[in-house]
N, CA, C and O of each residue as an XYZ file, in Angstrom:
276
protein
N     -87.484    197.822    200.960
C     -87.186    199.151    201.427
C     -88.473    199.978    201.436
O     -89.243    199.950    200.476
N     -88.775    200.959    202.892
C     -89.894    201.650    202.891
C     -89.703    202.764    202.263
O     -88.564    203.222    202.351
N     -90.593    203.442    201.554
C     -90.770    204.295    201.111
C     -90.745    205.884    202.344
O     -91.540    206.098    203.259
N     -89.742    206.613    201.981
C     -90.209    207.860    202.486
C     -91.261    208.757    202.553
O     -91.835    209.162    201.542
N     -91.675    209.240    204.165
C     -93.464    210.255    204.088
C     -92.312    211.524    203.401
O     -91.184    212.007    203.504
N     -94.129    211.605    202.358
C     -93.825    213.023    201.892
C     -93.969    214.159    202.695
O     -94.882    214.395    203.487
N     -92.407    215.254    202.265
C     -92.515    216.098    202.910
C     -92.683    217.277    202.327
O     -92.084    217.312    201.252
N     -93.521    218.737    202.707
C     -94.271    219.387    202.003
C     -93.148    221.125    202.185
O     -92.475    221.630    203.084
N     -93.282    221.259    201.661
C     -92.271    222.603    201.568
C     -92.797    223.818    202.437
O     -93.848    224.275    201.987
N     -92.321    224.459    203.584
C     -92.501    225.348    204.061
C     -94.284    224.862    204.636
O     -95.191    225.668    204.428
N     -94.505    223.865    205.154
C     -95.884    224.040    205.562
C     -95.340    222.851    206.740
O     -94.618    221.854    206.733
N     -96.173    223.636    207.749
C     -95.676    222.762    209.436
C     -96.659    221.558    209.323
O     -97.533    221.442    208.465
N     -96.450    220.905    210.070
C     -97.522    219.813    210.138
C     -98.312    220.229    210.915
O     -98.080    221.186    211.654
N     -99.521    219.507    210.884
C    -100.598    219.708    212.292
C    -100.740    219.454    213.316
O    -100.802    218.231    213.435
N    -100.819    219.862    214.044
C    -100.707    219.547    215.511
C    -102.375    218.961    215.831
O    -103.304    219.537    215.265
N    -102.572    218.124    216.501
C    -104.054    217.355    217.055
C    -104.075    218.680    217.992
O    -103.311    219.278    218.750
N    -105.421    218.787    217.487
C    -106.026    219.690    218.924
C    -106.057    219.400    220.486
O    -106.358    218.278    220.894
N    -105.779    220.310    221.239
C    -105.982    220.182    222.485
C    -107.128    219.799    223.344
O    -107.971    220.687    223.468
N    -107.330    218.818    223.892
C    -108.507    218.025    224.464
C    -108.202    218.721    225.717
O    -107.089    218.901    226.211
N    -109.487    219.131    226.217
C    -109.713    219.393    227.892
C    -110.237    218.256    228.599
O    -111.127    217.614    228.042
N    -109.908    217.968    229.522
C    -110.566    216.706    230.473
C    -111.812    217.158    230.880
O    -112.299    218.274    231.058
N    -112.342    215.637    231.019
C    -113.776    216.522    231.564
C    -114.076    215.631    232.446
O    -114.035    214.420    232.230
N    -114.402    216.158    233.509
C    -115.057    215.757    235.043
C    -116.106    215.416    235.170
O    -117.144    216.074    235.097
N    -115.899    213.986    235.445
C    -117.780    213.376    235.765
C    -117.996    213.433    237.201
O    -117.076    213.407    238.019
N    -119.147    213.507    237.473
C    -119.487    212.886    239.157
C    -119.841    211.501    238.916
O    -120.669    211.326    238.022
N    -119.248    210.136    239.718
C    -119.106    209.652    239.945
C    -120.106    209.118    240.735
O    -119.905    209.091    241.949
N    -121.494    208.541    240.140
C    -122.983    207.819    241.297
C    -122.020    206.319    241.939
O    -121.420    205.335    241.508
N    -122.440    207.077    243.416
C    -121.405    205.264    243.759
C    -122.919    203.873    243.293
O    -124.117    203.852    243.013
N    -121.487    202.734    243.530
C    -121.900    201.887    242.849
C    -123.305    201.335    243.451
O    -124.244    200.848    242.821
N    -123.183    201.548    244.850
C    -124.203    200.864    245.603
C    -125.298    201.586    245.323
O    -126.146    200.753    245.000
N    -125.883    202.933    245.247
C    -126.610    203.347    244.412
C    -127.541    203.299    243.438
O    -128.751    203.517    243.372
N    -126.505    202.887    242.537
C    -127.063    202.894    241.316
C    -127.156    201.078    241.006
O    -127.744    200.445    240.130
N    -126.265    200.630    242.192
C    -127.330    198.876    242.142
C    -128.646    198.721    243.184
O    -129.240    197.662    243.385
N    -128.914    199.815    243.704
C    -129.802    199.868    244.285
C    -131.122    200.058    243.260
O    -132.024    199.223    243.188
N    -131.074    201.370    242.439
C    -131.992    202.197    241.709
C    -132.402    200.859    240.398
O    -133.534    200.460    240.125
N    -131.053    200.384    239.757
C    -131.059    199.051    238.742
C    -131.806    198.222    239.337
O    -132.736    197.778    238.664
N    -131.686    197.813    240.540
C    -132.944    196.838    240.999
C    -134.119    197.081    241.051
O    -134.974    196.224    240.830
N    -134.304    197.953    241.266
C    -135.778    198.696    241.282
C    -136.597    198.713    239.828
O    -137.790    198.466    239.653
N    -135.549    199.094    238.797
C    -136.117    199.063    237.374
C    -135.875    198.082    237.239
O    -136.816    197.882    236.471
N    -134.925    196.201    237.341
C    -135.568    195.574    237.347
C    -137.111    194.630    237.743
O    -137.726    193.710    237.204
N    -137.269    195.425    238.925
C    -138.401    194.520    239.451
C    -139.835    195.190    238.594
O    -140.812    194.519    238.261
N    -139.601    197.091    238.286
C    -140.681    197.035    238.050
C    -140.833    196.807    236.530
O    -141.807    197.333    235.989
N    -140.147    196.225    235.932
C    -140.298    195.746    234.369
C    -140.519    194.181    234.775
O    -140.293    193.224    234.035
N    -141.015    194.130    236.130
C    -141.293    192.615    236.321
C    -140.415    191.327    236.192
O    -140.672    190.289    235.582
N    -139.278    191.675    236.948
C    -138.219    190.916    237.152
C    -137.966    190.040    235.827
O    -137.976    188.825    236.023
N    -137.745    190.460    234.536
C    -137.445    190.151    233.387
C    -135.918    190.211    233.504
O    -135.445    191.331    233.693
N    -134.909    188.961    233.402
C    -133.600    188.592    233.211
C    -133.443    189.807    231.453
O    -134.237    190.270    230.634
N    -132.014    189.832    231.665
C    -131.333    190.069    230.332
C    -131.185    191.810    230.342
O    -130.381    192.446    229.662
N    -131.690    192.095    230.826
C    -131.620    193.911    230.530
C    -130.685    194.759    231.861
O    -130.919    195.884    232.304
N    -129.420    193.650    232.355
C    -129.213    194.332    233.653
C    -127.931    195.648    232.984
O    -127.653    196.665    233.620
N    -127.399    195.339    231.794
C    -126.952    196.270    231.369
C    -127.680    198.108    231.394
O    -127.295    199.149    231.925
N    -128.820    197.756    230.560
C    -129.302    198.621    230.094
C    -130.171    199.233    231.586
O    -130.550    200.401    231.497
N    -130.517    198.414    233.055
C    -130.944    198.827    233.922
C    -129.813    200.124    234.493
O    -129.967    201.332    234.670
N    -128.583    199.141    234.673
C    -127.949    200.060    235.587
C    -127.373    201.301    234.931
O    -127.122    202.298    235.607
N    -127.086    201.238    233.166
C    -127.017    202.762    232.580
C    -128.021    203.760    232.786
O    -127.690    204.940    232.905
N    -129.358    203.355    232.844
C    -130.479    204.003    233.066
C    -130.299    205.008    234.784
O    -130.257    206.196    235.101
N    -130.240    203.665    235.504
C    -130.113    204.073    236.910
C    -128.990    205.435    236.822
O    -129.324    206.601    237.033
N    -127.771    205.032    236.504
C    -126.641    205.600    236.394
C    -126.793    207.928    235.879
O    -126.342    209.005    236.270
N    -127.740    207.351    234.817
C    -128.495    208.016    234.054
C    -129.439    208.975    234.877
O    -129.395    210.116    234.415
N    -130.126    208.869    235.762
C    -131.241    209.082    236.309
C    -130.447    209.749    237.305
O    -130.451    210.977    237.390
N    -129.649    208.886    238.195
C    -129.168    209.645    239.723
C    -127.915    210.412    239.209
O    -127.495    210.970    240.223
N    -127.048    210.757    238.117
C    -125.995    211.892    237.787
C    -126.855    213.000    238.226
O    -126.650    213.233    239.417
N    -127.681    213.715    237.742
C    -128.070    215.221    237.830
C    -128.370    215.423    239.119
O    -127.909    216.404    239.701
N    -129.001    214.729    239.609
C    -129.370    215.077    241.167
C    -127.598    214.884    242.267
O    -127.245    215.438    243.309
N    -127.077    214.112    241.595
C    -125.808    214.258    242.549
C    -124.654    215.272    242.125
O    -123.640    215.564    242.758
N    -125.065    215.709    240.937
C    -123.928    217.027    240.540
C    -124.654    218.341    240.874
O    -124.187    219.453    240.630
N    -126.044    218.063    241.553
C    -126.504    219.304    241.754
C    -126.125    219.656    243.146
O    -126.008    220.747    243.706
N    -125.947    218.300    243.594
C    -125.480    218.372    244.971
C    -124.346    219.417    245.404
O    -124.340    220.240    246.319
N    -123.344    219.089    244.385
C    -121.948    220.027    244.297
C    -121.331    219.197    244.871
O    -120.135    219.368    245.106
């Protein structure tokens, strides 16, 4: 048998705060596999970093496309 949650006298529970959504702009993909290639080649076409290329890329072209509007 489970044990009953304790319940506290005259005190409400908490409610989780209200989260606002938040709106990204969206670099299309072709883009930013465009820009990732580029920082692969100029790190001299070194395998293994295509993660960390295309966050970079990703990284790099957001501000210029939210400035866009």
């Amino acid at each position: 048998m489970m044990p009953k949650p304790k319940q506290t006298a005259g005190k409400p529970a908490k409610r989780p705060a209200k989260l606002r959504p938040t709106v990204t702009t969206a670099v299309p993909a072709e883009t930013v596999a465009s820009r990732a290639y580029e920082l692969f080649l100029k790190r001299g076409a070194v395998h293994g970093y295509d993660t960390d290329d295309w966050l970079t890329a990703e990284r790099e072209l957001r501000p210029a496309l939210e400035a866009e509007g």
